[in-house]
PDB file of C-alpha atoms and ligand atoms in Angstrom:
ATOM      1  CA  MET Q   1     -73.279  58.643   5.547  1.00 52.00           C
ATOM      2  CA  ALA Q   2     -73.566  61.769   7.635  1.00 57.00           C
ATOM      3  CA  SER Q   3     -73.051  64.471   5.104  1.00 80.00           C
ATOM      4  CA  THR Q   4     -71.279  67.757   5.104  1.00 88.00           C
ATOM      5  CA  ARG Q   5     -72.456  70.558   2.874  1.00 89.00           C
ATOM      6  CA  LYS Q   6     -69.571  69.835   0.498  1.00 92.00           C
ATOM      7  CA  GLU Q   7     -70.502  66.155   0.265  1.00 94.00           C
ATOM      8  CA  ILE Q   8     -74.092  67.094  -0.463  1.00 96.00           C
ATOM      9  CA  ASN Q   9     -73.011  69.553  -3.156  1.00 95.00           C
ATOM     10  CA  ASP Q  10     -70.659  66.994  -4.695  1.00 95.00           C
ATOM     11  CA  CYS Q  11     -73.451  64.409  -4.733  1.00 96.00           C
ATOM     12  CA  VAL Q  12     -75.817  66.832  -6.459  1.00 97.00           C
ATOM     13  CA  THR Q  13     -73.176  67.973  -8.930  1.00 96.00           C
ATOM     14  CA  GLY Q  14     -72.462  64.346  -9.830  1.00 96.00           C
ATOM     15  CA  ILE Q  15     -76.145  63.711 -10.545  1.00 97.00           C
ATOM     16  CA  LEU Q  16     -76.572  66.908 -12.598  1.00 97.00           C
ATOM     17  CA  GLN Q  17     -73.471  66.165 -14.639  1.00 96.00           C
ATOM     18  CA  SER Q  18     -74.185  62.502 -15.268  1.00 96.00           C
ATOM     19  CA  LEU Q  19     -77.723  63.315 -16.438  1.00 96.00           C
ATOM     20  CA  LYS Q  20     -76.531  66.416 -18.333  1.00 95.00           C
ATOM     21  CA  ILE Q  21     -79.069  68.664 -16.645  1.00 93.00           C
ATOM     22  CA  ASN Q  22     -78.740  72.189 -18.006  1.00 90.00           C
ATOM     23  CA  SER Q  23     -82.252  73.420 -18.690  1.00 94.00           C
ATOM     24  CA  LEU Q  24     -84.736  75.004 -16.327  1.00 97.00           C
ATOM     25  CA  PRO Q  25     -86.767  74.243 -14.406  1.00 98.00           C
ATOM     26  CA  VAL Q  26     -84.922  71.135 -13.250  1.00 98.00           C
ATOM     27  CA  ARG Q  27     -87.181  68.155 -13.936  1.00 98.00           C
ATOM     28  CA  ILE Q  28     -86.876  66.598 -10.522  1.00 98.00           C
ATOM     29  CA  GLU Q  29     -89.419  63.820 -10.986  1.00 98.00           C
ATOM     30  CA  ASP Q  30     -87.649  62.658 -14.171  1.00 97.00           C
ATOM     31  CA  ILE Q  31     -84.288  62.766 -12.372  1.00 98.00           C
ATOM     32  CA  ALA Q  32     -85.588  60.554  -9.549  1.00 98.00           C
ATOM     33  CA  LYS Q  33     -87.116  58.133 -12.025  1.00 97.00           C
ATOM     34  CA  SER Q  34     -84.017  57.965 -14.172  1.00 96.00           C
ATOM     35  CA  MET Q  35     -82.095  57.075 -11.014  1.00 96.00           C
ATOM     36  CA  GLY Q  36     -84.342  54.075 -10.569  1.00 97.00           C
ATOM     37  CA  LEU Q  37     -86.734  55.428  -7.961  1.00 98.00           C
ATOM     38  CA  GLN Q  38     -90.491  55.235  -8.196  1.00 98.00           C
ATOM     39  CA  VAL Q  39     -92.381  58.484  -7.725  1.00 98.00           C
ATOM     40  CA  ILE Q  40     -96.019  58.217  -6.742  1.00 97.00           C
ATOM     41  CA  SER Q  41     -98.644  60.873  -6.035  1.00 97.00           C
ATOM     42  CA  TYR Q  42    -100.715  60.043  -3.017  1.00 95.00           C
ATOM     43  CA  PRO Q  43    -103.764  61.533  -1.261  1.00 95.00           C
ATOM     44  CA  PHE Q  44    -101.961  62.006   2.052  1.00 93.00           C
ATOM     45  CA  THR Q  45    -103.650  63.944   4.825  1.00 90.00           C
ATOM     46  CA  GLU Q  46    -102.625  67.567   4.861  1.00 88.00           C
ATOM     47  CA  ASP Q  47     -99.987  67.241   7.583  1.00 89.00           C
ATOM     48  CA  ILE Q  48     -97.884  64.841   5.480  1.00 92.00           C
ATOM     49  CA  SER Q  49     -95.801  66.230   2.634  1.00 94.00           C
ATOM     50  CA  GLY Q  50     -94.024  63.087   1.546  1.00 95.00           C
ATOM     51  CA  THR Q  51     -92.474  59.738   2.293  1.00 95.00           C
ATOM     52  CA  LEU Q  52     -89.531  57.652   1.216  1.00 96.00           C
ATOM     53  CA  ILE Q  53     -89.615  53.899   1.538  1.00 96.00           C
ATOM     54  CA  VAL Q  54     -86.502  51.861   0.755  1.00 96.00           C
ATOM     55  CA  GLN Q  55     -86.878  48.199  -0.114  1.00 94.00           C
ATOM     56  CA  ASN Q  56     -83.978  46.097  -1.388  1.00 91.00           C
ATOM     57  CA  ASN Q  57     -82.107  49.316  -2.056  1.00 89.00           C
ATOM     58  CA  ILE Q  58     -84.887  50.623  -4.305  1.00 94.00           C
ATOM     59  CA  GLY Q  59     -86.543  53.886  -3.295  1.00 97.00           C
ATOM     60  CA  ILE Q  60     -90.210  54.707  -3.517  1.00 98.00           C
ATOM     61  CA  ILE Q  61     -91.094  58.364  -3.106  1.00 98.00           C
ATOM     62  CA  GLY Q  62     -94.627  59.343  -2.218  1.00 97.00           C
ATOM     63  CA  PHE Q  63     -95.711  62.964  -2.408  1.00 96.00           C
ATOM     64  CA  ASN Q  64     -98.932  64.669  -1.307  1.00 96.00           C
ATOM     65  CA  GLN Q  65    -100.945  65.270  -4.469  1.00 96.00           C
ATOM     66  CA  PHE Q  66    -102.924  68.081  -2.825  1.00 95.00           C
ATOM     67  CA  GLU Q  67     -99.960  70.381  -2.189  1.00 95.00           C
ATOM     68  CA  SER Q  68     -98.890  73.126  -4.578  1.00 95.00           C
ATOM     69  CA  LYS Q  69     -96.603  72.305  -7.473  1.00 97.00           C
ATOM     70  CA  VAL Q  70     -93.577  73.997  -5.926  1.00 97.00           C
ATOM     71  CA  ARG Q  71     -94.156  72.112  -2.667  1.00 96.00           C
ATOM     72  CA  ARG Q  72     -94.517  68.808  -4.524  1.00 97.00           C
ATOM     73  CA  ARG Q  73     -91.271  69.466  -6.401  1.00 98.00           C
ATOM     74  CA  PHE Q  74     -89.452  70.313  -3.174  1.00 97.00           C
ATOM     75  CA  THR Q  75     -90.833  67.188  -1.500  1.00 97.00           C
ATOM     76  CA  ILE Q  76     -89.607  64.915  -4.315  1.00 98.00           C
ATOM     77  CA  ALA Q  77     -86.164  66.566  -4.172  1.00 98.00           C
ATOM     78  CA  HIS Q  78     -86.084  66.252  -0.367  1.00 97.00           C
ATOM     79  CA  GLU Q  79     -87.011  62.547  -0.451  1.00 97.00           C
ATOM     80  CA  LEU Q  80     -84.426  61.906  -3.176  1.00 98.00           C
ATOM     81  CA  GLY Q  81     -81.953  63.527  -0.778  1.00 97.00           C
ATOM     82  CA  HIS Q  82     -82.916  61.077   1.950  1.00 96.00           C
ATOM     83  CA  PHE Q  83     -82.437  58.221  -0.519  1.00 97.00           C
ATOM     84  CA  MET Q  84     -79.012  59.402  -1.685  1.00 96.00           C
ATOM     85  CA  LEU Q  85     -77.686  60.441   1.729  1.00 94.00           C
ATOM     86  CA  HIS Q  86     -79.544  58.525   4.407  1.00 93.00           C
ATOM     87  CA  ARG Q  87     -80.777  55.135   3.293  1.00 92.00           C
ATOM     88  CA  ASP Q  88     -78.343  53.441   5.681  1.00 87.00           C
ATOM     89  CA  TYR Q  89     -80.119  55.091   8.607  1.00 87.00           C
ATOM     90  CA  SER Q  90     -83.695  54.059   7.967  1.00 88.00           C
ATOM     91  CA  ASP Q  91     -86.015  52.280   5.534  1.00 91.00           C
ATOM     92  CA  ILE Q  92     -88.841  54.721   6.065  1.00 93.00           C
ATOM     93  CA  PHE Q  93     -88.865  58.509   6.128  1.00 92.00           C
ATOM     94  CA  LEU Q  94     -92.105  60.304   6.844  1.00 91.00           C
ATOM     95  CA  ASP Q  95     -92.060  64.011   6.283  1.00 91.00           C
ATOM     96  CA  LYS Q  96     -94.648  66.075   8.060  1.00 86.00           C
ATOM     97  CA  GLN Q  97     -94.450  69.566   6.684  1.00 71.00           C
ATOM     98  CA  TYR Q  98     -90.660  69.209   6.552  1.00 52.00           C
ATOM     99  CA  ASN Q  99     -90.646  68.188  10.194  1.00 49.00           C
ATOM    100  CA  ALA Q 100     -91.175  71.703  11.482  1.00 47.00           C
ATOM    101  CA  HIS Q 101     -92.351  70.083  14.702  1.00 45.00           C
ATOM    102  CA  VAL Q 102     -89.174  68.042  15.068  1.00 46.00           C
ATOM    103  CA  LYS Q 103     -87.045  71.139  14.837  1.00 48.00           C
ATOM    104  CA  ASN Q 104     -88.786  72.706  17.796  1.00 50.00           C
ATOM    105  CA  ASP Q 105     -89.612  69.774  20.017  1.00 51.00           C
ATOM    106  CA  GLU Q 106     -86.898  67.911  21.882  1.00 52.00           C
ATOM    107  CA  ASN Q 107     -89.406  65.265  22.931  1.00 49.00           C
ATOM    108  CA  VAL Q 108     -89.922  63.953  19.441  1.00 51.00           C
ATOM    109  CA  LYS Q 109     -86.268  64.161  18.450  1.00 61.00           C
ATOM    110  CA  GLN Q 110     -85.127  60.779  17.185  1.00 71.00           C
ATOM    111  CA  TYR Q 111     -81.579  59.515  17.044  1.00 73.00           C
ATOM    112  CA  PHE Q 112     -80.398  57.229  14.305  1.00 75.00           C
ATOM    113  CA  ARG Q 113     -77.442  54.926  14.720  1.00 70.00           C
ATOM    114  CA  VAL Q 114     -75.775  53.250  11.802  1.00 66.00           C
ATOM    115  CA  ASN Q 115     -72.805  51.058  10.980  1.00 66.00           C
ATOM    116  CA  ASN Q 116     -70.421  52.882  13.268  1.00 68.00           C
ATOM    117  CA  PRO Q 117     -71.702  52.319  16.825  1.00 69.00           C
ATOM    118  CA  ASN Q 118     -70.190  55.603  17.953  1.00 71.00           C
ATOM    119  CA  GLU Q 119     -71.998  57.615  15.341  1.00 73.00           C
ATOM    120  CA  THR Q 120     -75.478  58.869  15.940  1.00 77.00           C
ATOM    121  CA  ILE Q 121     -77.347  61.550  14.115  1.00 80.00           C
ATOM    122  CA  THR Q 122     -80.552  63.377  14.965  1.00 83.00           C
ATOM    123  CA  SER Q 123     -83.534  63.341  12.665  1.00 85.00           C
ATOM    124  CA  GLN Q 124     -83.230  67.116  12.707  1.00 86.00           C
ATOM    125  CA  ALA Q 125     -79.775  66.871  11.120  1.00 89.00           C
ATOM    126  CA  LEU Q 126     -81.100  64.451   8.502  1.00 91.00           C
ATOM    127  CA  GLU Q 127     -83.915  66.850   7.646  1.00 92.00           C
ATOM    128  CA  GLN Q 128     -81.513  69.757   7.294  1.00 93.00           C
ATOM    129  CA  GLN Q 129     -79.301  67.695   4.997  1.00 94.00           C
ATOM    130  CA  ALA Q 130     -82.264  66.586   2.861  1.00 96.00           C
ATOM    131  CA  ASN Q 131     -83.372  70.217   2.594  1.00 95.00           C
ATOM    132  CA  ALA Q 132     -79.864  71.283   1.580  1.00 96.00           C
ATOM    133  CA  PHE Q 133     -79.855  68.527  -1.062  1.00 97.00           C
ATOM    134  CA  ALA Q 134     -83.272  69.668  -2.351  1.00 98.00           C
ATOM    135  CA  ALA Q 135     -82.171  73.302  -2.608  1.00 98.00           C
ATOM    136  CA  ALA Q 136     -78.955  72.358  -4.381  1.00 98.00           C
ATOM    137  CA  ILE Q 137     -80.608  70.143  -6.976  1.00 98.00           C
ATOM    138  CA  LEU Q 138     -83.626  72.381  -7.687  1.00 98.00           C
ATOM    139  CA  MET Q 139     -81.516  75.543  -7.820  1.00 98.00           C
ATOM    140  CA  PRO Q 140     -78.145  74.399  -9.157  1.00 97.00           C
ATOM    141  CA  GLU Q 141     -75.523  76.963  -8.200  1.00 96.00           C
ATOM    142  CA  GLU Q 142     -74.071  77.465 -11.676  1.00 94.00           C
ATOM    143  CA  LEU Q 143     -77.468  77.772 -13.374  1.00 96.00           C
ATOM    144  CA  LEU Q 144     -78.652  80.155 -10.667  1.00 96.00           C
ATOM    145  CA  ARG Q 145     -75.567  82.353 -10.951  1.00 94.00           C
ATOM    146  CA  ASN Q 146     -76.074  82.421 -14.729  1.00 94.00           C
ATOM    147  CA  GLN Q 147     -79.636  83.665 -14.299  1.00 94.00           C
ATOM    148  CA  VAL Q 148     -78.633  86.210 -11.686  1.00 92.00           C
ATOM    149  CA  ALA Q 149     -75.991  87.561 -14.070  1.00 90.00           C
ATOM    150  CA  ILE Q 150     -78.527  88.319 -16.792  1.00 89.00           C
ATOM    151  CA  ILE Q 151     -81.342  89.558 -14.602  1.00 85.00           C
ATOM    152  CA  ASP Q 152     -82.538  92.898 -15.916  1.00 75.00           C
ATOM    153  CA  PHE Q 153     -84.073  94.554 -12.948  1.00 71.00           C
ATOM    154  CA  ASP Q 154     -83.023  95.579  -9.459  1.00 75.00           C
ATOM    155  CA  PHE Q 155     -81.347  92.580  -8.036  1.00 68.00           C
ATOM    156  CA  GLY Q 156     -82.544  91.701  -4.555  1.00 68.00           C
ATOM    157  CA  SER Q 157     -85.909  93.279  -5.130  1.00 83.00           C
ATOM    158  CA  GLU Q 158     -89.008  91.268  -4.387  1.00 88.00           C
ATOM    159  CA  GLU Q 159     -89.656  91.272  -8.124  1.00 90.00           C
ATOM    160  CA  ALA Q 160     -86.264  89.661  -8.842  1.00 91.00           C
ATOM    161  CA  ILE Q 161     -86.797  86.907  -6.253  1.00 92.00           C
ATOM    162  CA  LYS Q 162     -90.238  86.133  -7.700  1.00 94.00           C
ATOM    163  CA  TYR Q 163     -88.807  86.052 -11.218  1.00 94.00           C
ATOM    164  CA  LEU Q 164     -86.038  83.637 -10.210  1.00 95.00           C
ATOM    165  CA  ALA Q 165     -88.465  81.474  -8.238  1.00 97.00           C
ATOM    166  CA  ARG Q 166     -90.677  81.210 -11.330  1.00 97.00           C
ATOM    167  CA  ILE Q 167     -87.773  80.235 -13.608  1.00 97.00           C
ATOM    168  CA  PHE Q 168     -86.650  77.493 -11.218  1.00 98.00           C
ATOM    169  CA  ASP Q 169     -90.229  76.541 -10.251  1.00 98.00           C
ATOM    170  CA  VAL Q 170     -89.600  76.834  -6.510  1.00 98.00           C
ATOM    171  CA  SER Q 171     -91.235  78.899  -3.790  1.00 97.00           C
ATOM    172  CA  THR Q 172     -90.029  82.462  -3.267  1.00 95.00           C
ATOM    173  CA  GLN Q 173     -89.036  81.439   0.267  1.00 95.00           C
ATOM    174  CA  ALA Q 174     -86.863  78.583  -1.017  1.00 96.00           C
ATOM    175  CA  MET Q 175     -85.262  80.956  -3.541  1.00 95.00           C
ATOM    176  CA  SER Q 176     -84.570  83.577  -0.861  1.00 93.00           C
ATOM    177  CA  TYR Q 177     -82.854  80.999   1.346  1.00 94.00           C
ATOM    178  CA  ARG Q 178     -80.812  79.672  -1.557  1.00 95.00           C
ATOM    179  CA  LEU Q 179     -79.610  83.128  -2.603  1.00 93.00           C
ATOM    180  CA  ALA Q 180     -78.650  83.890   0.996  1.00 91.00           C
ATOM    181  CA  ASN Q 181     -76.897  80.567   1.502  1.00 92.00           C
ATOM    182  CA  LEU Q 182     -74.839  81.070  -1.632  1.00 93.00           C
ATOM    183  CA  GLY Q 183     -73.951  84.544  -0.470  1.00 90.00           C
ATOM    184  CA  ILE Q 184     -75.465  86.003  -3.635  1.00 88.00           C
ATOM    185  CA  PHE Q 185     -77.932  88.145  -1.804  1.00 77.00           C
ATOM    186  CA  ASP Q 186     -79.037  88.327   1.789  1.00 65.00           C
ATOM    187  CA  PHE Q 187     -82.717  89.016   1.705  1.00 55.00           C
TER     188      PHE Q 187
HETATM  189 ZN1   ZN O 201     -87.286  64.495   5.469  1.00 79.33          ZN
END
């Protein structure tokens, strides 16, 4: 289930279409629940953003109740991404601040091996894919382009990024990355 960007986008598009999601902000907790997952707030310590546990093909998402709303939304989307894309690799995903430490530390890099014995994937790759999934589902490309088209102040200004972030209920950083990745605006 290693996923290319196109596969991730197709997966997200399928979810958005089947649930007829066309209003903002995207109600990510409702989406996860309507897909059969449980979503539970939890008093994690501050280094843990979220978890995904898979039992009998049912996903349970835990998110840190002390983090900001935009962080909690991103965590739920990220864990849903692990469920949709990666549940063949592991039954438990533990996300420590989006694994910033994993990205930078070869010593803690884990390798997952699945059905195909020749295929391995690093936890870093899984995290990047889950983040791509989260960005795509929280800031659907079509809905984002629609908003950008009707924006009524200097596009690319800090003010515009903040406005878009508010509409989609994401962090300004997540919005900046998304706009850059879509080639709409390179901040
Ligand atoms: Zn993760």
